[in-house]
JSON list of C-alpha atoms and ligand atoms in Angstrom, two decimals:
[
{"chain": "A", "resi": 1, "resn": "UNK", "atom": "CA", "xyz": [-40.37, -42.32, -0.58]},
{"chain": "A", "resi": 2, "resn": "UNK", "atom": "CA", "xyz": [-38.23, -39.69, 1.08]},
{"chain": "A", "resi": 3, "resn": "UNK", "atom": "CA", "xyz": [-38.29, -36.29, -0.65]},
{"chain": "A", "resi": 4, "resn": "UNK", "atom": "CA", "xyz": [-34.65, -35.32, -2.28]},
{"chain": "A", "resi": 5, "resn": "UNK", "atom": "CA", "xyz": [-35.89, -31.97, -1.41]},
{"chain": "A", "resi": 6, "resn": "UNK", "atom": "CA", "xyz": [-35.84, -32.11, 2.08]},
{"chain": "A", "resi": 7, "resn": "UNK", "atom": "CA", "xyz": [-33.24, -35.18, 2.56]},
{"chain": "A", "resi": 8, "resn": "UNK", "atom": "CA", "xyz": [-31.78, -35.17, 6.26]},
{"chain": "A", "resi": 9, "resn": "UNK", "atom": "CA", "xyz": [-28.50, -34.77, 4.47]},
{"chain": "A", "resi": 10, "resn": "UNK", "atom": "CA", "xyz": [-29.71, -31.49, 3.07]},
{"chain": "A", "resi": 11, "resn": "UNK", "atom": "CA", "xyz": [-30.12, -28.48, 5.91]},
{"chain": "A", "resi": 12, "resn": "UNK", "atom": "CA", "xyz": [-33.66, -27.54, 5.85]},
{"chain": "A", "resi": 13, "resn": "UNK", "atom": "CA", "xyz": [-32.41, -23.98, 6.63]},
{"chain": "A", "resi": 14, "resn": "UNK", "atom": "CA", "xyz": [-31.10, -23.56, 3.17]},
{"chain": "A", "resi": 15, "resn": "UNK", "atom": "CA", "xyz": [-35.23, -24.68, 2.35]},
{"chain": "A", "resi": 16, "resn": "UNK", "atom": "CA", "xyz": [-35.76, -21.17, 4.36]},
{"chain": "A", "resi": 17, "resn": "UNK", "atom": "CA", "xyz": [-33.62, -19.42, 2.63]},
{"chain": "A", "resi": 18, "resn": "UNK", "atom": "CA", "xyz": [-34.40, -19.76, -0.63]},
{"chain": "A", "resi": 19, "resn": "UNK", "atom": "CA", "xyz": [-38.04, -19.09, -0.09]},
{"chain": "A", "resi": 20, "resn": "UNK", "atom": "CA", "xyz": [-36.68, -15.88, 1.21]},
{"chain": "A", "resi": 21, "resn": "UNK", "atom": "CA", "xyz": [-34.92, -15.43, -1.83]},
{"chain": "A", "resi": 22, "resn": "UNK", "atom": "CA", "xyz": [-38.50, -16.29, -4.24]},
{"chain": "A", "resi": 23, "resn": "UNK", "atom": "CA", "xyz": [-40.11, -13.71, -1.89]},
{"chain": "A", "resi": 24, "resn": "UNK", "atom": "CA", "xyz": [-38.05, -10.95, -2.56]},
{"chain": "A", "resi": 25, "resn": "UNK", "atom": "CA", "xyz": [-37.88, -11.75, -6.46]},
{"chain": "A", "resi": 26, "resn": "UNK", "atom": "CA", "xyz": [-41.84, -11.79, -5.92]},
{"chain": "A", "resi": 27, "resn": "UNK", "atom": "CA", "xyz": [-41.79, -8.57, -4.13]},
{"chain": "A", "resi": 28, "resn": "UNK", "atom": "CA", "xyz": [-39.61, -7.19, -7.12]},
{"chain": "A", "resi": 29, "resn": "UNK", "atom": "CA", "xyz": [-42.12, -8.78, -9.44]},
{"chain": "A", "resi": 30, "resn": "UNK", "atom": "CA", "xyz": [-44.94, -6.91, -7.78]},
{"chain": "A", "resi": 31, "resn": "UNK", "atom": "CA", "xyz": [-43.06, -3.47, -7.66]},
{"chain": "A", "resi": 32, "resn": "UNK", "atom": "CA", "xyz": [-42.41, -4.21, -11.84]},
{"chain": "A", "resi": 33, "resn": "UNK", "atom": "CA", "xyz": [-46.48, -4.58, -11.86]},
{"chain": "A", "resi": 34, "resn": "UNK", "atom": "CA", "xyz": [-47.57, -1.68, -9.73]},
{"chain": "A", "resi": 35, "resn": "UNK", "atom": "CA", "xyz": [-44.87, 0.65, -11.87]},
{"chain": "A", "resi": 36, "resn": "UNK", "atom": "CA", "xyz": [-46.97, -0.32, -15.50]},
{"chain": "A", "resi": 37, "resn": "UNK", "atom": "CA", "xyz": [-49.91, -0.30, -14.28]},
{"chain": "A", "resi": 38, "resn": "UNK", "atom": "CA", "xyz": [-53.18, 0.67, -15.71]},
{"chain": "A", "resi": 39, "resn": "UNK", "atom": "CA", "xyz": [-52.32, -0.39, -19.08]},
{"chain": "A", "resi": 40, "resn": "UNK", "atom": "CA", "xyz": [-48.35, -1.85, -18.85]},
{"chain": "A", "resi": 41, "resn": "UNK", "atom": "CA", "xyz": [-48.51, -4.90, -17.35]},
{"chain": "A", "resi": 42, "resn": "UNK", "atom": "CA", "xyz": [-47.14, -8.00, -17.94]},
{"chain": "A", "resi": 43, "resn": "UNK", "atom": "CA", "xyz": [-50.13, -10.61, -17.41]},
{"chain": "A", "resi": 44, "resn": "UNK", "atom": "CA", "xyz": [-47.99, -13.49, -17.26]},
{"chain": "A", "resi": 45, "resn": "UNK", "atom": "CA", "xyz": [-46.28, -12.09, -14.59]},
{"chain": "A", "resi": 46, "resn": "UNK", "atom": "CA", "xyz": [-49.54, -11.17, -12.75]},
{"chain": "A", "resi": 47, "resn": "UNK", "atom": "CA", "xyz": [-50.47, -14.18, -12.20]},
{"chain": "A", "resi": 48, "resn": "UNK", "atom": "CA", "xyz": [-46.99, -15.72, -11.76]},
{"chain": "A", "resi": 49, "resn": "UNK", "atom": "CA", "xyz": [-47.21, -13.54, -8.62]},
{"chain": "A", "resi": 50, "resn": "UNK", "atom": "CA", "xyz": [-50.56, -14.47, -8.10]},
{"chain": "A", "resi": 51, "resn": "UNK", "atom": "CA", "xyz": [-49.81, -18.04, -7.63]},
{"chain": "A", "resi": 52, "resn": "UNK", "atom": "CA", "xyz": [-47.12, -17.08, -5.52]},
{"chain": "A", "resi": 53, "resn": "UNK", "atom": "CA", "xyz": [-49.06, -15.11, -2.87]},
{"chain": "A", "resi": 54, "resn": "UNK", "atom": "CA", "xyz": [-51.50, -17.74, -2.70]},
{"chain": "A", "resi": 55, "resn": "UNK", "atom": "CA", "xyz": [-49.51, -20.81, -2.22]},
{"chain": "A", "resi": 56, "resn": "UNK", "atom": "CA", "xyz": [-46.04, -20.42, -1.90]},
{"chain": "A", "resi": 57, "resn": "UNK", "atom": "CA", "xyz": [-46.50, -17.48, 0.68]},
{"chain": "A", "resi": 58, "resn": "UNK", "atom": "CA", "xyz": [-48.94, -19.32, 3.30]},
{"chain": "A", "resi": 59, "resn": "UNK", "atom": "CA", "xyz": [-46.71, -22.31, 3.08]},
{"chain": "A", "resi": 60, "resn": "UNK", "atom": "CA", "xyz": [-43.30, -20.74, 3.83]},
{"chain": "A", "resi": 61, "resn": "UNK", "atom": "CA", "xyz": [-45.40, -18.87, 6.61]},
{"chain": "A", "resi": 62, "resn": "UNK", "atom": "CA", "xyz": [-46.42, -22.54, 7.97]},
{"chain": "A", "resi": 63, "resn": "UNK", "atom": "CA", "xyz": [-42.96, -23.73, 7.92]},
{"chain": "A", "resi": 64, "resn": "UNK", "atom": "CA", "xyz": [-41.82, -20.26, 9.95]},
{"chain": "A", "resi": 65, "resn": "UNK", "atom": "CA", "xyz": [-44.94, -21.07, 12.50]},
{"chain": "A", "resi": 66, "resn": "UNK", "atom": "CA", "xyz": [-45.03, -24.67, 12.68]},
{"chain": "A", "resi": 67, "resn": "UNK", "atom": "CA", "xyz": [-41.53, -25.83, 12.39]},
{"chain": "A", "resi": 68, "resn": "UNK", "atom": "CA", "xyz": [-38.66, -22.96, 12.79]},
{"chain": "A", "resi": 69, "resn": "UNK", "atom": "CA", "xyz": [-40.12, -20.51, 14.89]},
{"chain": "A", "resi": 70, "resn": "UNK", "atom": "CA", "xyz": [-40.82, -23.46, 17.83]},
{"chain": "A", "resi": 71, "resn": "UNK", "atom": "CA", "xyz": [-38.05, -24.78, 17.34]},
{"chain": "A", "resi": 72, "resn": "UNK", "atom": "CA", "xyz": [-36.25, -21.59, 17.76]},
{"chain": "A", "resi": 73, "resn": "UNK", "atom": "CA", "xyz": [-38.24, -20.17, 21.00]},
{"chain": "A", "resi": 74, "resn": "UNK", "atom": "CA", "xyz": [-37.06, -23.83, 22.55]},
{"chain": "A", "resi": 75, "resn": "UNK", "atom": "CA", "xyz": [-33.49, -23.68, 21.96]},
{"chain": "A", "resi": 76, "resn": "UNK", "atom": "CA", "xyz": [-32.43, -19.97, 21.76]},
{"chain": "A", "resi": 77, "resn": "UNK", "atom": "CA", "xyz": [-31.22, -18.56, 25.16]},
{"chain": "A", "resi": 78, "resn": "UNK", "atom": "CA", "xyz": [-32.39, -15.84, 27.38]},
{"chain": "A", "resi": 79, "resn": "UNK", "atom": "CA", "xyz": [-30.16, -13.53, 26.15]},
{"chain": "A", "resi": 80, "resn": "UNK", "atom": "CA", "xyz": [-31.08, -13.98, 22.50]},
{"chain": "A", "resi": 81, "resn": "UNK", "atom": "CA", "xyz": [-34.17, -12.07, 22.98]},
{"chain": "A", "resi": 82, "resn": "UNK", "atom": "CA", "xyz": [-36.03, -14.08, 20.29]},
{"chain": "A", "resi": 83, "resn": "UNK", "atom": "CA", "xyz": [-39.29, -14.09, 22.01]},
{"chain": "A", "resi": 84, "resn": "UNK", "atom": "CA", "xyz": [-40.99, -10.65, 21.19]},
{"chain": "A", "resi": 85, "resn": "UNK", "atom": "CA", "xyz": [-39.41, -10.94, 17.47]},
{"chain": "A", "resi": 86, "resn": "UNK", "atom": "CA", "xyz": [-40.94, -14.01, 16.49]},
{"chain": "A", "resi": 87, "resn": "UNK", "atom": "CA", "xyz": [-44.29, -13.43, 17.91]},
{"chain": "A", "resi": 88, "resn": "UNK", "atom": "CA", "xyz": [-44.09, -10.26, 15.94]},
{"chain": "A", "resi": 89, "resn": "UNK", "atom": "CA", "xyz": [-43.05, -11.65, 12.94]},
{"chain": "A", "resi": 90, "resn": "UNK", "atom": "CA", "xyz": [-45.98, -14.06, 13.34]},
{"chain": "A", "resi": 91, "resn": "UNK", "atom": "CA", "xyz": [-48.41, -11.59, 13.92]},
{"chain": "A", "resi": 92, "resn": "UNK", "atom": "CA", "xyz": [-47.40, -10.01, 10.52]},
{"chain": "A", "resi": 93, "resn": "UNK", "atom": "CA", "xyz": [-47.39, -12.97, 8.62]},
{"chain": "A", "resi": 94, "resn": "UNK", "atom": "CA", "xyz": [-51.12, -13.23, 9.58]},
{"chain": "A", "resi": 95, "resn": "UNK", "atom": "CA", "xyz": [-51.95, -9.68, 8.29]},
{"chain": "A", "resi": 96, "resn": "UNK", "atom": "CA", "xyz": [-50.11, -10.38, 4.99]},
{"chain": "A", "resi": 97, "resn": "UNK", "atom": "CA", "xyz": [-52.01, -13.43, 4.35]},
{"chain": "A", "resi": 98, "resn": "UNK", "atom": "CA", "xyz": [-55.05, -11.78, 4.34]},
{"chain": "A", "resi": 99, "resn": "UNK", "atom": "CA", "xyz": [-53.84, -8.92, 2.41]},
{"chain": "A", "resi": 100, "resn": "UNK", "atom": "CA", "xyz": [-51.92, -11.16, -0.22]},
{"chain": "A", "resi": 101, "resn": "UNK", "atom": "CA", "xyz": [-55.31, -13.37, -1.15]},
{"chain": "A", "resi": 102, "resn": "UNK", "atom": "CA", "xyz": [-56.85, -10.02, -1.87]},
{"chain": "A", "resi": 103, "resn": "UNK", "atom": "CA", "xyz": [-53.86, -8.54, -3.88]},
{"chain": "A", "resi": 104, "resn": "UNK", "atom": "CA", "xyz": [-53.87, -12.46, -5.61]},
{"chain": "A", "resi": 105, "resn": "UNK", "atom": "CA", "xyz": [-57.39, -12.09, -6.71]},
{"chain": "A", "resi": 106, "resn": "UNK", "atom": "CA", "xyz": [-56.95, -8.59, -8.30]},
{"chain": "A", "resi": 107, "resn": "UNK", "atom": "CA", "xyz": [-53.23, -9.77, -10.11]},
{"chain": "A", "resi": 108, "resn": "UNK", "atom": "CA", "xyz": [-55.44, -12.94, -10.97]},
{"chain": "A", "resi": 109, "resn": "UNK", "atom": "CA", "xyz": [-58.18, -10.92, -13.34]},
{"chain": "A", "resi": 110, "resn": "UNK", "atom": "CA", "xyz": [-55.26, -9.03, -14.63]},
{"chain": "A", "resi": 111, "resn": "UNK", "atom": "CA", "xyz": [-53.78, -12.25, -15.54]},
{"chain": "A", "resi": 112, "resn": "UNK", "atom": "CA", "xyz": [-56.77, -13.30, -17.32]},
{"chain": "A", "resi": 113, "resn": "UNK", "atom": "CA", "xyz": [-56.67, -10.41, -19.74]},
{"chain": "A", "resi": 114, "resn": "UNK", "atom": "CA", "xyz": [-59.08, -8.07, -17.29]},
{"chain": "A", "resi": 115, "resn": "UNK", "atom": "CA", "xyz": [-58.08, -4.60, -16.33]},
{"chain": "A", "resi": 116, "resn": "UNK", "atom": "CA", "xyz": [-58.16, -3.64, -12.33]},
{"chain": "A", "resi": 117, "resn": "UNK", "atom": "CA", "xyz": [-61.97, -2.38, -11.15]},
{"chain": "A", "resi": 118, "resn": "UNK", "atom": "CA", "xyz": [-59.49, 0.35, -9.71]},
{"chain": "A", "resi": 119, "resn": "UNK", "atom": "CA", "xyz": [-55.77, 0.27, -10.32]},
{"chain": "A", "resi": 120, "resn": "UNK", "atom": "CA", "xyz": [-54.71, 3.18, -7.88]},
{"chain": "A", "resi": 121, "resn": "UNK", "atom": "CA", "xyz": [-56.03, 1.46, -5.05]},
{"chain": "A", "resi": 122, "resn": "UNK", "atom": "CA", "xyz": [-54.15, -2.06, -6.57]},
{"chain": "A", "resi": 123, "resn": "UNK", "atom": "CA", "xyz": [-50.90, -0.17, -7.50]},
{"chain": "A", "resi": 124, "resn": "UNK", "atom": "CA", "xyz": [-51.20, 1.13, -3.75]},
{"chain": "A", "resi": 125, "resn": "UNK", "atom": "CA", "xyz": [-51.96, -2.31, -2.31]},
{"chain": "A", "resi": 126, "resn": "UNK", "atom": "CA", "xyz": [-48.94, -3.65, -4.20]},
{"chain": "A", "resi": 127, "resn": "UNK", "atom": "CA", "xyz": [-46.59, -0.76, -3.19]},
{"chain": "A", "resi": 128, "resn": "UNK", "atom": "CA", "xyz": [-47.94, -1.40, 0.46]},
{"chain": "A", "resi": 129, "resn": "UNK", "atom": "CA", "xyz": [-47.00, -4.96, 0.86]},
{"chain": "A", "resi": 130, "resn": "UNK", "atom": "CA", "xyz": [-43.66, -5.45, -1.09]},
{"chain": "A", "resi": 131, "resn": "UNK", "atom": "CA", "xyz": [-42.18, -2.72, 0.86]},
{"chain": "A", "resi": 132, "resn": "UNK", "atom": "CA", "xyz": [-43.14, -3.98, 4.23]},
{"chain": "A", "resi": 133, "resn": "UNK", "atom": "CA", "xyz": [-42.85, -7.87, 3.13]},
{"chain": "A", "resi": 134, "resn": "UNK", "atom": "CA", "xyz": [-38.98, -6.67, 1.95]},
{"chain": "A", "resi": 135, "resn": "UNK", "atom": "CA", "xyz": [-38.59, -5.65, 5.52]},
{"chain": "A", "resi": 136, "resn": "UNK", "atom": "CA", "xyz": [-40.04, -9.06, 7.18]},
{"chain": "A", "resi": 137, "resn": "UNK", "atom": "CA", "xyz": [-37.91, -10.92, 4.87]},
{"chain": "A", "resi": 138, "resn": "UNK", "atom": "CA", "xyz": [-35.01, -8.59, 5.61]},
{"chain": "A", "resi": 139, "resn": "UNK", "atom": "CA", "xyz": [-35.35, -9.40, 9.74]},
{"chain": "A", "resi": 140, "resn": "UNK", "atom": "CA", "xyz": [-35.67, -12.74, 9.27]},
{"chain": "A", "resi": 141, "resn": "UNK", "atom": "CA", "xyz": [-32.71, -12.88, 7.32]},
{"chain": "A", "resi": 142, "resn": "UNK", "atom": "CA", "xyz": [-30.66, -10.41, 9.75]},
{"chain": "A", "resi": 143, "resn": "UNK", "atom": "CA", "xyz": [-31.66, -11.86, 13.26]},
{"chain": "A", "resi": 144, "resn": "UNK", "atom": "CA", "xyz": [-33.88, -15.09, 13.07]},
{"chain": "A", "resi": 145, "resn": "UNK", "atom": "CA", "xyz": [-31.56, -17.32, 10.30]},
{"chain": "A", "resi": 146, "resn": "UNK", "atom": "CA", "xyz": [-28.27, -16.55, 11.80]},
{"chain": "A", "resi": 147, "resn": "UNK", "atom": "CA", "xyz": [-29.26, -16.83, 15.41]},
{"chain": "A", "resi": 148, "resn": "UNK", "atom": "CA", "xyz": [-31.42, -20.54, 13.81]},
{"chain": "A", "resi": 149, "resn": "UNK", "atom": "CA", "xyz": [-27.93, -21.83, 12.63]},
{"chain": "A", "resi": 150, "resn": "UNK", "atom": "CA", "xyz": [-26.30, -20.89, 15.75]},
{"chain": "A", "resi": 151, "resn": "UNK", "atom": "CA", "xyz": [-28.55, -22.53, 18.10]},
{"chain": "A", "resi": 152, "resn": "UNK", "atom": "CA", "xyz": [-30.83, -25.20, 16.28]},
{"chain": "A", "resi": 153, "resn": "UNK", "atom": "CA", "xyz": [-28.46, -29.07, 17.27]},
{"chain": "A", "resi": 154, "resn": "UNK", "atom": "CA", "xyz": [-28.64, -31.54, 14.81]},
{"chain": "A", "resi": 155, "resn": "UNK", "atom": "CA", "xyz": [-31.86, -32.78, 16.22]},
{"chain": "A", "resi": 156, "resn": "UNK", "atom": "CA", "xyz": [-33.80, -29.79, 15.87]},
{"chain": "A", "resi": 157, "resn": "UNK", "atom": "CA", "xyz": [-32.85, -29.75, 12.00]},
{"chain": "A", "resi": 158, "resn": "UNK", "atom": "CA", "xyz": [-33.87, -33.17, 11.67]},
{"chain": "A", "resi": 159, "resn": "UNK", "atom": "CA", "xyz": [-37.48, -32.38, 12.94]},
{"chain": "A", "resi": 160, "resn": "UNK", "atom": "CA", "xyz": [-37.70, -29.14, 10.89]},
{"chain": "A", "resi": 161, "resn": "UNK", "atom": "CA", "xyz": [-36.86, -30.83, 7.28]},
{"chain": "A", "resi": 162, "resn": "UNK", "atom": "CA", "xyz": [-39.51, -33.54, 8.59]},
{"chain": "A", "resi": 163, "resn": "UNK", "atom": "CA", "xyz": [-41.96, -30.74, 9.19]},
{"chain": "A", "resi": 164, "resn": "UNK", "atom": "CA", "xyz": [-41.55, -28.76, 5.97]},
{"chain": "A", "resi": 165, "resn": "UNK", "atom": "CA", "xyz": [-41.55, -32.38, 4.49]},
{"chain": "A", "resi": 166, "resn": "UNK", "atom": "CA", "xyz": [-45.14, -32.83, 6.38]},
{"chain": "A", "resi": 167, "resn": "UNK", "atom": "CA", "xyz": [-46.41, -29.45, 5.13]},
{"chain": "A", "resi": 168, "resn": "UNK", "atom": "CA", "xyz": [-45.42, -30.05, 1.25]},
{"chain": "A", "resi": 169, "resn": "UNK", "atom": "CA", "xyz": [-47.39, -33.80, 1.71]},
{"chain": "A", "resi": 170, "resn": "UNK", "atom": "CA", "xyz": [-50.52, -31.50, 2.84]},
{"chain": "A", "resi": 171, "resn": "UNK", "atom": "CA", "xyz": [-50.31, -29.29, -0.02]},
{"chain": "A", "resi": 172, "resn": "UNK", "atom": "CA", "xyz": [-49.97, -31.69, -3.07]},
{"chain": "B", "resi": 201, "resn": "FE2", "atom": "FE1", "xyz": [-41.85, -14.83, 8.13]},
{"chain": "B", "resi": 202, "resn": "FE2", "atom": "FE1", "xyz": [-39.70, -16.02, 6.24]}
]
């Protein structure tokens, strides 16, 4: 049964763009956290966020690596100079990964009702990746959406909604 989600009458770009838009609302939620913390800190959110940075965050990175980024490099022209942005953008979505299942586990305990083994170094974790995930999120917005709806043909959207479609069927 074909997802409504991810119809091919539905632009799988817009799929992009509103994970963009949950990032940066998660990135908001985690500068709310690392402002209350030790003691002021809403647990529900923790591990809203948590949740978040351990599943929504890898996927919308596999959609960027498998499906968009490819797709991109193959279509965009010499000129566009995509190249050395995407494969740094890539590069940082591995780092952040790693760092987000580590931030997830702390925001996890909190959510639980436990209190952070040491919040400076959390609250400095926190402060560290919203502020540099704000500015991944911000290039991709700036350079790599506009140049994808310039470029990607009819085609090439048709075989990105069928990978994010292919990811999600992975997932649940
Ligand atoms: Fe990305
Ligand atoms: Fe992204």
């Amino acid at each position: 049964m074909p997802d409504p989600a991810v119809s091919e009458r539905s632009n799988p770009l817009d799929m992009i763009a509103s994970a963009h838009a949950l990032l940066v609302q998660m990135c908001d939620a985690m500068e709310r956290i690392a402002d209350g913390l030790p003691d002021e800190v809403d647990r529900r959110l923790c591990a809203q966020v948590a949740s978040c940075l351990q599943y929504d965050l890898p996927l919308h990175h596999h959609d960027e690596e498998e499906g968009l980024f490819p797709l991109l490099r193959a279509r965009a022209k010499p000129e566009d100079g995509v190249d050395q942005i995407l494969e740094r953008l890539a590069a940082e979505h591995s780092s952040d990964n790693d760092f987000a299942s580590e931030i997830a586990e702390a925001l996890e305990t909190l959510g639980q009702g436990g209190r952070p083994a040491n919040p400076e170094m959390l609250g400095y974790m926190l402060r560290g990746f919203f502020e540099r995930y704000r500015r991944h999120v911000h290039w991709e917005n700036q350079l790599v959406m506009p140049l994808a709806r310039l470029r990607l043909t009819r085609d090439d959207l048709d075989q990105l909604a069928a990978r994010l479609s292919e990811n999600r069927r992975h997932v649940s």
